[in-house]
PDB file of C-alpha atoms in Angstrom:
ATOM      1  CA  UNK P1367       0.646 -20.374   8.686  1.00 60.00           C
ATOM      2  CA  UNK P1368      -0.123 -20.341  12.304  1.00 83.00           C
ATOM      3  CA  UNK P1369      -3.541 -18.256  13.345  1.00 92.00           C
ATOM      4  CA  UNK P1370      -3.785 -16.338  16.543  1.00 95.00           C
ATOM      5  CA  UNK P1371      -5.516 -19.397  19.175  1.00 94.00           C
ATOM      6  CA  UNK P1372      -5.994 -21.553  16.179  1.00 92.00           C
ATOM      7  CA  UNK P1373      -9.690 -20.616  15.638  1.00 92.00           C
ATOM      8  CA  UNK P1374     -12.208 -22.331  13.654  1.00 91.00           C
ATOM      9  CA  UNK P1375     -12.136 -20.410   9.736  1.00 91.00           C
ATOM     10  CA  UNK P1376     -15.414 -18.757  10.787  1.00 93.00           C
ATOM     11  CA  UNK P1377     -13.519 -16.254  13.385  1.00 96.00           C
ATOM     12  CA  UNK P1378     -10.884 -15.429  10.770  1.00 95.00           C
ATOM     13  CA  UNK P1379     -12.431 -13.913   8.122  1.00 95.00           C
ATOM     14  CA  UNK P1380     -10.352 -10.732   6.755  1.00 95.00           C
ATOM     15  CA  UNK P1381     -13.670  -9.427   5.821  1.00 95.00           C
ATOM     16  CA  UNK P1382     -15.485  -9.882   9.165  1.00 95.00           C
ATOM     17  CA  UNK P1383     -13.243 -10.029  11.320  1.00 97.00           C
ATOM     18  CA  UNK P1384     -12.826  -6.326  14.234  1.00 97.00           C
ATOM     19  CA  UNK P1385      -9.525  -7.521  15.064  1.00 98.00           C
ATOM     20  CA  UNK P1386      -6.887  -8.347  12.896  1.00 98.00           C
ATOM     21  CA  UNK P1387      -3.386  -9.744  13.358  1.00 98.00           C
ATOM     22  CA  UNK P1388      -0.628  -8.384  11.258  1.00 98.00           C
ATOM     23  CA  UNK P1389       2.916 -10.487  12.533  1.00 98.00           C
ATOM     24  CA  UNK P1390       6.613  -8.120  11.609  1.00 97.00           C
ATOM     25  CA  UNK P1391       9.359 -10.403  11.936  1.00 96.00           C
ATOM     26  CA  UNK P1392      12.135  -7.673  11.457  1.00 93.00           C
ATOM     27  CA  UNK P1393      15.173  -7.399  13.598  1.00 94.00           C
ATOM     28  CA  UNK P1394      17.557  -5.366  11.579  1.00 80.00           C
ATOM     29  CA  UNK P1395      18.870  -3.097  13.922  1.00 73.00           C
ATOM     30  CA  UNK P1396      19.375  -5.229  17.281  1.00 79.00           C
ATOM     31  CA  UNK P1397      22.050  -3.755  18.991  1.00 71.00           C
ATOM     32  CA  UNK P1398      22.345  -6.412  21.964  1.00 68.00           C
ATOM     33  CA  UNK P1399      20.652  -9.811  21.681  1.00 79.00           C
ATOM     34  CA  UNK P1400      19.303 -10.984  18.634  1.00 84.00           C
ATOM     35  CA  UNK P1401      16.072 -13.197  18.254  1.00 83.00           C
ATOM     36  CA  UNK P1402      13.343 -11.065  17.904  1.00 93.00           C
ATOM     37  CA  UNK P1403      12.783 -11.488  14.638  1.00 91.00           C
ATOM     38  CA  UNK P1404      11.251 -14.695  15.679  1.00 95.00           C
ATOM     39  CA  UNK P1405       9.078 -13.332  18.089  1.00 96.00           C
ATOM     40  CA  UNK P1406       5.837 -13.284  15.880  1.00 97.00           C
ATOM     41  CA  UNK P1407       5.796 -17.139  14.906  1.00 97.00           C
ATOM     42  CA  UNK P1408       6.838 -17.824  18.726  1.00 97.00           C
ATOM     43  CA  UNK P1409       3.860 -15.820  19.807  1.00 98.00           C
ATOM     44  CA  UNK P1410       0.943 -17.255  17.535  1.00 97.00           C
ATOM     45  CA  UNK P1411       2.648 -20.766  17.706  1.00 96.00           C
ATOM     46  CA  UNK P1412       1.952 -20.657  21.605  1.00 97.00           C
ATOM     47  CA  UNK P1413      -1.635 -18.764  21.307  1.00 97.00           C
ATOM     48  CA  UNK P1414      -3.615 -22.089  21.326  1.00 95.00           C
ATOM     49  CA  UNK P1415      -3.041 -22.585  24.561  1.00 96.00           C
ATOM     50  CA  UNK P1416      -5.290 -19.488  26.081  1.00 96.00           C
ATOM     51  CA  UNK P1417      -8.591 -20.355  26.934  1.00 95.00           C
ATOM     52  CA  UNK P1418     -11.289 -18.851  24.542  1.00 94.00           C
ATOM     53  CA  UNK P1419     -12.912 -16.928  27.750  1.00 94.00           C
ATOM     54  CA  UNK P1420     -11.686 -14.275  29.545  1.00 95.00           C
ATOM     55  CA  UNK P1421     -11.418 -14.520  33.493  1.00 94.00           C
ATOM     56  CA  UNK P1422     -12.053 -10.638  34.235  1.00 94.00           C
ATOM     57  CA  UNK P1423     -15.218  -9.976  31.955  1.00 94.00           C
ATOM     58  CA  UNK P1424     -15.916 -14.387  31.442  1.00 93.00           C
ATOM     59  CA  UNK P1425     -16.597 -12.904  28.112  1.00 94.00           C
ATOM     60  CA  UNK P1426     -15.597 -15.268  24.835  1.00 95.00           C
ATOM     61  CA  UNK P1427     -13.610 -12.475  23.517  1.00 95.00           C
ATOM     62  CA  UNK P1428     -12.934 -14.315  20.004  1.00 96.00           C
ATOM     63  CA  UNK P1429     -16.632 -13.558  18.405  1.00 95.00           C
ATOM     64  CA  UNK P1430     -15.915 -10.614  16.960  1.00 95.00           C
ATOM     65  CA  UNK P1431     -13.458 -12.267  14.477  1.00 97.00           C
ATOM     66  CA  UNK P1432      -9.558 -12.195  14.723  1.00 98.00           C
ATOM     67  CA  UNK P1433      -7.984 -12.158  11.310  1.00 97.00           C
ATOM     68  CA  UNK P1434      -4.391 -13.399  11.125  1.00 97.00           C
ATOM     69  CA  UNK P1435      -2.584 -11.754   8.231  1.00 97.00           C
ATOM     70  CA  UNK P1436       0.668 -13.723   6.157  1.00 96.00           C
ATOM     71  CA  UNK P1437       3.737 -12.245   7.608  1.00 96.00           C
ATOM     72  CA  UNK P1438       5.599  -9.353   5.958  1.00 95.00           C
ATOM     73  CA  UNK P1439       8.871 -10.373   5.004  1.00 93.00           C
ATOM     74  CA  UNK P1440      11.557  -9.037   6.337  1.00 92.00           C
ATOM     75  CA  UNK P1441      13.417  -6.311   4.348  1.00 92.00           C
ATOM     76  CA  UNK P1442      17.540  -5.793   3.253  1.00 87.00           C
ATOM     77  CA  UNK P1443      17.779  -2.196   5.041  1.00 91.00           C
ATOM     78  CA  UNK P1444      15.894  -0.261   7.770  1.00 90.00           C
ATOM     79  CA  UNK P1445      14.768   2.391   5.139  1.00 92.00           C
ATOM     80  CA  UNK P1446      12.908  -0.450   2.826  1.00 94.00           C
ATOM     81  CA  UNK P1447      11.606  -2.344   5.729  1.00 95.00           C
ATOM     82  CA  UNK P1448       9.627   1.058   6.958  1.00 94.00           C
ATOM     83  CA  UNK P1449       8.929   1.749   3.471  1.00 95.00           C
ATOM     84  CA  UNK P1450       7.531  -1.916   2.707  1.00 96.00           C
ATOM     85  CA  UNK P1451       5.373  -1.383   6.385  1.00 96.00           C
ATOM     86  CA  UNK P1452       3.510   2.036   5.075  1.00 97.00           C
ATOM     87  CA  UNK P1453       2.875   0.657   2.126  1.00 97.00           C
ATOM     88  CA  UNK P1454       1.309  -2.720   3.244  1.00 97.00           C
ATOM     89  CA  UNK P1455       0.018  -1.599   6.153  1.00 97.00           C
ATOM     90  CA  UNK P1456      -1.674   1.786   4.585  1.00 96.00           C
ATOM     91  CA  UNK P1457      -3.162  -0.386   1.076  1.00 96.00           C
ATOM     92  CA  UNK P1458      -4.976  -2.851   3.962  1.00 96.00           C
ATOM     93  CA  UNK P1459      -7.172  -0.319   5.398  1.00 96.00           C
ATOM     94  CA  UNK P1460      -6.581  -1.472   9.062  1.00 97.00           C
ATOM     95  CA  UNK P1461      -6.940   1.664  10.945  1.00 98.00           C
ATOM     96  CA  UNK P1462     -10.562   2.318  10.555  1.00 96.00           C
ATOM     97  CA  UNK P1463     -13.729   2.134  13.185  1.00 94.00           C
ATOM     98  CA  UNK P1464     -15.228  -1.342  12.482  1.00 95.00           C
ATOM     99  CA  UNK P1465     -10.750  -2.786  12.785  1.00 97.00           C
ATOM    100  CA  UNK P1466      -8.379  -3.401  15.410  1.00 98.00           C
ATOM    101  CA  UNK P1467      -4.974  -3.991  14.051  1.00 98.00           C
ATOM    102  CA  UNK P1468      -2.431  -5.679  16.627  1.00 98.00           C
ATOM    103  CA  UNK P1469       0.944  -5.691  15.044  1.00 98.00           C
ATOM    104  CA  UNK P1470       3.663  -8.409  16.283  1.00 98.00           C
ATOM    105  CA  UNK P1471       7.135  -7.616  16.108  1.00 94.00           C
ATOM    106  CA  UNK P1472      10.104  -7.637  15.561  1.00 91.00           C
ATOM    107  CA  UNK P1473      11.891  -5.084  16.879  1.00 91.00           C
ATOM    108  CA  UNK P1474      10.508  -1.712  18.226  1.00 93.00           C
ATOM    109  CA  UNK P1475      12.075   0.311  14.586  1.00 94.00           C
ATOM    110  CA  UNK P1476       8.954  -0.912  13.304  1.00 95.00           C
ATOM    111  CA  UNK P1477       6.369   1.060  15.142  1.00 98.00           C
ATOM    112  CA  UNK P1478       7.058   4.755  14.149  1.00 97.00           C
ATOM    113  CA  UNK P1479       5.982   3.652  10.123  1.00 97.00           C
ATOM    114  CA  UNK P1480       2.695   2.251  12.210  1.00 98.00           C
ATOM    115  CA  UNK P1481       2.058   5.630  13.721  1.00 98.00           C
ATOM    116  CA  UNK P1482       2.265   7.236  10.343  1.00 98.00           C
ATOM    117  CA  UNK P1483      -0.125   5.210   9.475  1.00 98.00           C
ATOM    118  CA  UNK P1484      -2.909   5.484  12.051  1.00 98.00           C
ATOM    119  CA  UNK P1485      -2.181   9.598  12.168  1.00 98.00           C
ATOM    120  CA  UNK P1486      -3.394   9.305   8.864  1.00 97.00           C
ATOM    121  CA  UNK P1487      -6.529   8.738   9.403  1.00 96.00           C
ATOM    122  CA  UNK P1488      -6.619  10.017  13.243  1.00 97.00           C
ATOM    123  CA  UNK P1489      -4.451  13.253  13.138  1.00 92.00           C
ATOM    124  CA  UNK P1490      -4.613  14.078  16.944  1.00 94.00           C
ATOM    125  CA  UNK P1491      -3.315  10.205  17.552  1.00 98.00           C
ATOM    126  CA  UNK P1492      -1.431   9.928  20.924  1.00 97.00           C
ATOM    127  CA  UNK P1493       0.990   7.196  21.654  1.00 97.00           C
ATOM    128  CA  UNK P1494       0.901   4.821  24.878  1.00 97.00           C
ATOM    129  CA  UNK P1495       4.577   3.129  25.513  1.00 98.00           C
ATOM    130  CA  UNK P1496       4.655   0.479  27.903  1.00 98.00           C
ATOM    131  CA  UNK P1497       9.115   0.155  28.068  1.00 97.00           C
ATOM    132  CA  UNK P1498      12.343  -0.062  30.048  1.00 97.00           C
ATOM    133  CA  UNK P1499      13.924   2.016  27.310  1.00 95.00           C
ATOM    134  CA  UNK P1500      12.794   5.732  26.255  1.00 95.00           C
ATOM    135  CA  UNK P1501      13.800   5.307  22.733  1.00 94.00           C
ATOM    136  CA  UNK P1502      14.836   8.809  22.183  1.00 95.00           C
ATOM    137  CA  UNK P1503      18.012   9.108  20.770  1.00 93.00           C
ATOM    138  CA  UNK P1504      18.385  10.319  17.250  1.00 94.00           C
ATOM    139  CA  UNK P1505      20.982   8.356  15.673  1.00 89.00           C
ATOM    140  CA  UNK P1506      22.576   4.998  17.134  1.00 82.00           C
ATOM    141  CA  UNK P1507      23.934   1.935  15.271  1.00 82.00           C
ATOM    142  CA  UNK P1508      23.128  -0.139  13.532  1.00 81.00           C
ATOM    143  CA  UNK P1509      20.847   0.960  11.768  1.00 80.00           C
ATOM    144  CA  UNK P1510      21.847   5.334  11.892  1.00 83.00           C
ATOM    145  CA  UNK P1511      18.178   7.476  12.762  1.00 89.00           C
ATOM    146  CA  UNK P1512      16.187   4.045  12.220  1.00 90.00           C
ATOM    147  CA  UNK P1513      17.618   2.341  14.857  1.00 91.00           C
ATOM    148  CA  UNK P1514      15.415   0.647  17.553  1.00 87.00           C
ATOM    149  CA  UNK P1515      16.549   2.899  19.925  1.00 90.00           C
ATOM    150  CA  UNK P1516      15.305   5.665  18.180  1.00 92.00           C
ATOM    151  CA  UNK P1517      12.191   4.313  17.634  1.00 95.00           C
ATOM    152  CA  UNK P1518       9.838   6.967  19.936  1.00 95.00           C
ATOM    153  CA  UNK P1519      12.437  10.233  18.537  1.00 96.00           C
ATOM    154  CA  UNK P1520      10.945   9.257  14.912  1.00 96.00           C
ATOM    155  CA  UNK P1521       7.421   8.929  16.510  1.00 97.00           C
ATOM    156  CA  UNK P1522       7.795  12.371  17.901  1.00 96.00           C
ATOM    157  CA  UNK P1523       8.235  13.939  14.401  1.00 96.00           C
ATOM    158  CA  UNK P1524       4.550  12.422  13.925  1.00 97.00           C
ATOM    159  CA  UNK P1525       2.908  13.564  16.549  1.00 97.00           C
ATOM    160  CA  UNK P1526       4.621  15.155  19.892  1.00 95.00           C
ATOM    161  CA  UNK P1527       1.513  13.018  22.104  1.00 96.00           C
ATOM    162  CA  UNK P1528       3.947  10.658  23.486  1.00 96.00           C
ATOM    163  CA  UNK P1529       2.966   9.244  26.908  1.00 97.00           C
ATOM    164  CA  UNK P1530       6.042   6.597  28.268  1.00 97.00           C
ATOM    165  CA  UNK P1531       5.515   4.015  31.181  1.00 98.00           C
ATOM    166  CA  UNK P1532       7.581   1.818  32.812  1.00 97.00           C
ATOM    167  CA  UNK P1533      10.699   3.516  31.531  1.00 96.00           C
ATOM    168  CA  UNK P1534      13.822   3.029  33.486  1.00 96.00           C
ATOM    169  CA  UNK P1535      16.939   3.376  30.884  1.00 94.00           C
ATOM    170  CA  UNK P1536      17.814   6.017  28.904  1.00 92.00           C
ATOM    171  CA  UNK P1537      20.416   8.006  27.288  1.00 88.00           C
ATOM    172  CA  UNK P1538      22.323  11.079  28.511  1.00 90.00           C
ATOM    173  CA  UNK P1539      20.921  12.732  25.300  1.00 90.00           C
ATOM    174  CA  UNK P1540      17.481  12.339  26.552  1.00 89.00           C
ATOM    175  CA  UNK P1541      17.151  15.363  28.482  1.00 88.00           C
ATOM    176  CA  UNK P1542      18.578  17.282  26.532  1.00 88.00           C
ATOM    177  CA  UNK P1543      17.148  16.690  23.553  1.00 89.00           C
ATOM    178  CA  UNK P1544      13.768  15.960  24.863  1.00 90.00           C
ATOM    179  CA  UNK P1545      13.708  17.533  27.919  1.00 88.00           C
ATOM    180  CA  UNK P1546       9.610  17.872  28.232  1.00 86.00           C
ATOM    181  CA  UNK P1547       9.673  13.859  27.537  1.00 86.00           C
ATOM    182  CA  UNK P1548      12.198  12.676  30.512  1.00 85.00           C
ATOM    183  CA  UNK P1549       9.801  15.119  32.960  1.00 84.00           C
ATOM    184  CA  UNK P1550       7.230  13.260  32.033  1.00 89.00           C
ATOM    185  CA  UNK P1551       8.226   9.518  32.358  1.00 94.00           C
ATOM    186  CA  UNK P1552       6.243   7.291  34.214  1.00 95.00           C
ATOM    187  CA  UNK P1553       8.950   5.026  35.750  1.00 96.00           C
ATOM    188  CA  UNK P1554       7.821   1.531  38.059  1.00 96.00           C
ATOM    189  CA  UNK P1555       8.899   3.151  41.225  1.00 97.00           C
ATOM    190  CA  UNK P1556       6.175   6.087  40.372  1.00 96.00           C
ATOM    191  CA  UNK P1557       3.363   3.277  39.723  1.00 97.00           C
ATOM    192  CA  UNK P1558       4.381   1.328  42.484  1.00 97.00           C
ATOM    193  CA  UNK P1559       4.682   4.617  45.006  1.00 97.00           C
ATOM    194  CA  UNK P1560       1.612   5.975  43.986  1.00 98.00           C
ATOM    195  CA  UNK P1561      -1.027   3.897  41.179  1.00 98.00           C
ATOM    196  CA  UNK P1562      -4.114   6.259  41.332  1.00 98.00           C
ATOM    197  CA  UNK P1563      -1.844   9.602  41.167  1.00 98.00           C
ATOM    198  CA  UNK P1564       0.583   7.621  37.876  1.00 97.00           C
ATOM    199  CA  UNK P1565      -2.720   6.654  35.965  1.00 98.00           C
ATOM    200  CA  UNK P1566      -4.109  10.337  36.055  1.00 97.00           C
ATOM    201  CA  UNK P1567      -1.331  11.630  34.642  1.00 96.00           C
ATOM    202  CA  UNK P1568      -1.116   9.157  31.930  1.00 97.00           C
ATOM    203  CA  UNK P1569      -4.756   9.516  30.941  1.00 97.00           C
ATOM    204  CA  UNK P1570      -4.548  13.265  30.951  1.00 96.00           C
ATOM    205  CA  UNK P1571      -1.558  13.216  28.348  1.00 95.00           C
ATOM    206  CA  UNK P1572      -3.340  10.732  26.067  1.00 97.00           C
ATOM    207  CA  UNK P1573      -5.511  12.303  23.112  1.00 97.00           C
ATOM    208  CA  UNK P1574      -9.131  10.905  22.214  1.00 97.00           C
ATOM    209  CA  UNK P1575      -7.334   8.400  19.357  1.00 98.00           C
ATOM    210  CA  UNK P1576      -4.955   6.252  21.233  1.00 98.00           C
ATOM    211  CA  UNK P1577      -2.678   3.964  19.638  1.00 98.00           C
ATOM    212  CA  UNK P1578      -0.278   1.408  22.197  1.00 98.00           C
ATOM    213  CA  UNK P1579       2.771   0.078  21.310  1.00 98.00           C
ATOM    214  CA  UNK P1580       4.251  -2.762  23.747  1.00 98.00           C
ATOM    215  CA  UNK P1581       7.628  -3.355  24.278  1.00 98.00           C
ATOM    216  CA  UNK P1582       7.727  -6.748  26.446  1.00 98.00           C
ATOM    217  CA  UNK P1583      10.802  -5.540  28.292  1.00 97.00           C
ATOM    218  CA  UNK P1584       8.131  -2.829  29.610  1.00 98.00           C
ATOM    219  CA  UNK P1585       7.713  -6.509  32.101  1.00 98.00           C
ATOM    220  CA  UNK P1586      10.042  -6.810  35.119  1.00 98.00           C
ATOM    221  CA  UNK P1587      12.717 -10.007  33.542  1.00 97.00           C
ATOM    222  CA  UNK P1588      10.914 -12.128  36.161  1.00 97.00           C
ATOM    223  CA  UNK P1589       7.937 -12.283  34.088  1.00 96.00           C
ATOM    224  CA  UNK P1590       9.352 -11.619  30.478  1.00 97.00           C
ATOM    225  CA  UNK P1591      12.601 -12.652  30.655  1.00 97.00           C
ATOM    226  CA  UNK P1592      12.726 -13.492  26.311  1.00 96.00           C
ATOM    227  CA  UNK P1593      13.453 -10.256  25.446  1.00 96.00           C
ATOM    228  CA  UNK P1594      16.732  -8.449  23.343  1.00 91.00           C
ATOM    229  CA  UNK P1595      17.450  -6.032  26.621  1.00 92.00           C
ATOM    230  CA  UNK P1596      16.097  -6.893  29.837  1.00 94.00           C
ATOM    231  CA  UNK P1597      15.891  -4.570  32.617  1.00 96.00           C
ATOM    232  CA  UNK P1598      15.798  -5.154  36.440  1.00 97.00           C
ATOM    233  CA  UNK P1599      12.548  -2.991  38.239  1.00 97.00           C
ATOM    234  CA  UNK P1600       9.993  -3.672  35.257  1.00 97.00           C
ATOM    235  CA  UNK P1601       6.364  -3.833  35.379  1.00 98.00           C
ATOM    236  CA  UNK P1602       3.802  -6.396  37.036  1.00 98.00           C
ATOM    237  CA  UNK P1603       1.201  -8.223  34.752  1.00 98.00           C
ATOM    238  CA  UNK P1604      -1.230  -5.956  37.690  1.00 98.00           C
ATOM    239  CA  UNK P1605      -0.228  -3.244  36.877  1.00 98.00           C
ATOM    240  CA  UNK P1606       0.097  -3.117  33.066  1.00 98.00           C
ATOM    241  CA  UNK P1607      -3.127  -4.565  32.815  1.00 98.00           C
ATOM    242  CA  UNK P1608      -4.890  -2.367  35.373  1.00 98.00           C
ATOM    243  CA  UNK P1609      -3.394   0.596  33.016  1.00 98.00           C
ATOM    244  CA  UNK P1610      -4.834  -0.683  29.478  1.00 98.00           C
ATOM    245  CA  UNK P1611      -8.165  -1.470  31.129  1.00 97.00           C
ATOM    246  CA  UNK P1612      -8.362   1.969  32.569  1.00 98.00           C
ATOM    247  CA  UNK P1613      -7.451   3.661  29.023  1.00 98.00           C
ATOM    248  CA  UNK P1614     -10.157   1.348  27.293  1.00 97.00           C
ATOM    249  CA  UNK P1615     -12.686   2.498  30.057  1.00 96.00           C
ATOM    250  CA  UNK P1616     -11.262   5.749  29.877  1.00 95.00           C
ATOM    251  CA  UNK P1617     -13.392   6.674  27.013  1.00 90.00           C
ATOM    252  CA  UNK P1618     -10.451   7.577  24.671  1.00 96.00           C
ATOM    253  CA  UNK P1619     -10.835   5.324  21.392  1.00 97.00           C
ATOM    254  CA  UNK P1620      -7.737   2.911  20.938  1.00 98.00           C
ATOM    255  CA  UNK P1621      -7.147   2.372  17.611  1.00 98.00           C
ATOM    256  CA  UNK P1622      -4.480  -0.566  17.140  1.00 98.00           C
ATOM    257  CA  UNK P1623      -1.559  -1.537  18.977  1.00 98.00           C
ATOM    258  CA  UNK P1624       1.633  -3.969  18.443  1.00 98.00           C
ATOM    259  CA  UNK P1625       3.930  -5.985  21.356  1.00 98.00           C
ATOM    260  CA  UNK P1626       7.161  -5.958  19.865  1.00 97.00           C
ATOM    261  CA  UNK P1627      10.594  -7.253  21.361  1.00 95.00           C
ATOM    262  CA  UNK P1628       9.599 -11.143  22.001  1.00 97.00           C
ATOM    263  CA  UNK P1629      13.054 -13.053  21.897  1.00 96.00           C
ATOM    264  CA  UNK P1630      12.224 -16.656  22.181  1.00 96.00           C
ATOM    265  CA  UNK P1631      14.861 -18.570  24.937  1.00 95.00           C
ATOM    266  CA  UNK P1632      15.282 -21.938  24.118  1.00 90.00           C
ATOM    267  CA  UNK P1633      14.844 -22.782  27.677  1.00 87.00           C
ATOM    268  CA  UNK P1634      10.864 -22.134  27.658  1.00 87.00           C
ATOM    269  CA  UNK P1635       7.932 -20.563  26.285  1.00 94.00           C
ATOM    270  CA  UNK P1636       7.036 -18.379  29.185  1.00 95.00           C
ATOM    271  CA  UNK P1637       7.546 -14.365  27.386  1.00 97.00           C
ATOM    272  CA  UNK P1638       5.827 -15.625  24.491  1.00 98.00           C
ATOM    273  CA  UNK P1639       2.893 -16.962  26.541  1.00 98.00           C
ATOM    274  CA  UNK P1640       2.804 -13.746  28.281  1.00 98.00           C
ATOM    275  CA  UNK P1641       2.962 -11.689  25.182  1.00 98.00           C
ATOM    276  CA  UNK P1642       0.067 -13.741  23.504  1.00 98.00           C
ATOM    277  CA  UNK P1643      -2.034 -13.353  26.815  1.00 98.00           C
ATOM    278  CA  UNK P1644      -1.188  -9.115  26.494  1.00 98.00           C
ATOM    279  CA  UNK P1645      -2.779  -9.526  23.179  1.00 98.00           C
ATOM    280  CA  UNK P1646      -5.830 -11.197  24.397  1.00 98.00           C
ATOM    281  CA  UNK P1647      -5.873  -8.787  27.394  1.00 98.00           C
ATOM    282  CA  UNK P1648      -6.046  -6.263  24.234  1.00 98.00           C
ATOM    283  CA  UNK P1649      -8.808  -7.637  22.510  1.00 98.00           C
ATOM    284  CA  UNK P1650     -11.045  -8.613  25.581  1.00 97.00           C
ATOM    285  CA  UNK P1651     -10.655  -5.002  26.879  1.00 97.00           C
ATOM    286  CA  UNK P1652     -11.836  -3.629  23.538  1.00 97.00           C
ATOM    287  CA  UNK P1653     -14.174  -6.334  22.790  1.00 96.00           C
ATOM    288  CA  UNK P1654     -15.965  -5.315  26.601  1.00 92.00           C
ATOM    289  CA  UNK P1655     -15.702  -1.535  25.669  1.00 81.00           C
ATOM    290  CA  UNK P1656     -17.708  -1.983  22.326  1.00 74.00           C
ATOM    291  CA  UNK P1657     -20.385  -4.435  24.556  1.00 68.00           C
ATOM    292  CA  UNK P1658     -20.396  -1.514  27.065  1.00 66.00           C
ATOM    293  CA  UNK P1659     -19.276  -3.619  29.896  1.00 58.00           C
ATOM    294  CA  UNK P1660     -17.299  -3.214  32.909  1.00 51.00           C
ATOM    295  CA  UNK P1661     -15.584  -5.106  35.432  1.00 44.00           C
ATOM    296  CA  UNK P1662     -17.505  -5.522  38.852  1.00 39.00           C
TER     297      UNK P1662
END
């Protein structure tokens, strides 16, 4: 099994390790382009090729320990897959002060089961979307109310914290069935139009507990273009990265996050990289918060 940057055993000890890699290769209810599923083995396959030190903090960010977990097989039906993730994921015990699960998917239907999971032990959890796609529709197939595309409406029956960034697609059920959510998207023409004003309002929606989930179509396709949906007028690397550094420094607690939606092209390697580097961008940011450092 691959390991997240291939380190030596003594980084990857489940029992030592703060950070902990958990990889979801489910795609049972891609509606467009299929291929996610191997997104996870695409991801930690490429990891080895990140340098060990990170260029904002020149921190080795690694030290801490990063666990790679056995994948969780993939499921016969939406309802056992979630079922099978609650389970596993709950029995681990990765949502606690001294962990830092970072989930690989798969497609986004895994993420509300993850949610569950973390509100369990932090009830006031908020949740930090980086996507082109709001996610809010109730039903769509395949896959009926456990469709991707439903993905933040079943998040929103655990907790109603749900900040959205980089959204620029969505149904015209949206607003009216979430009508408070679609005021408060936070689209790339916002960031781009006004940065210090978009990142206010996203830290003053987000709770103490924090958990991110990462679609990589969040990216504009110039940067991510491996991915089930992609959507002109995405993110920059800047400015997604400028936005998880400022929640870490925020003083909120994040406690986990995933990148889903990685569909390898056979063409290159290039949304896998980048997804492998937004994990290390993760850890590094967390890894400086817990050292108490900041970027000059």
């Amino acid at each position: 099994m691959d390991r997240f940057l291939e380190l030596d055993p003594e980084y990857c000890d489940r029992e030592t390790a703060r950070f902990h890699i958990v990889p979801i290769p489910y795609e049972g209810t891609v509606c467009f382009q299929k291929g996610t599923a191997r997104g996870p083995e695409a991801i930690l396959e490429v990891s080895d090729q990140i340098e060990h030190m990170d260029e904002e903090f020149q921190i080795e960010y690694f030290k801490e320990g990063i666990a790679t977990w056995p994948y969780l097989p993939p499921q016969f039906s939406p309802e056992a897959e979630i079922n099978l993730i609650e389970q596993e994921i709950g029995a681990r015990d990765l949502f606690r002060p001294d962990r830092f699960p970072i989930f690989l998917g798969g497609e986004h239907s895994i993420t509300p089961p993850l949610v569950r999971v973390a509100a369990q032990k932090y009830p006031n959890l908020s949740v930090l979307q980086f996507d082109a796609h709001s996610d809010l529709r109730n039903e769509f197939e395949p896959g009926g109310i456990w469709s991707h595309a439903c993905a933040m409406r079943r998040v929103l029956e655990t907790t109603p914290h749900l900040v959205q960034v980089g959204i620029r697609s969505f149904s015209e059920e949206d607003p009216v069935a979430c009508p408070d959510r679609v005021k408060k998207f936070i689209t790339p023409n916002m960031i781009e139009d006004d940065f210090a004003g978009s990142l206010a309002a996203i830290l003053a929606q987000l709770t103490d507990h924090v958990y991110i989930t990462f679609d990589m179509d969040a990216f504009d396709p110039a940067i991510a273009p491996g991915v089930g949906t992609p959507e002109p007028g995405g993110l920059t690397w800047r400015q997604c990265t400028r936005i998880l550094r400022a929640v870490f420094e925020s003083g909120k607690t994040v406690v986990g996050a995933d990148v889903m939606e990685t569909m390898p092209l056979n063409n290159g390697k290039g949304t896998e990289y980048v997804a492998a580097r937004l994990v290390e961008k993760i850890i590094t940011y967390a890894t400086a918060k817990s050292a108490n450092r900041r970027i000059s």
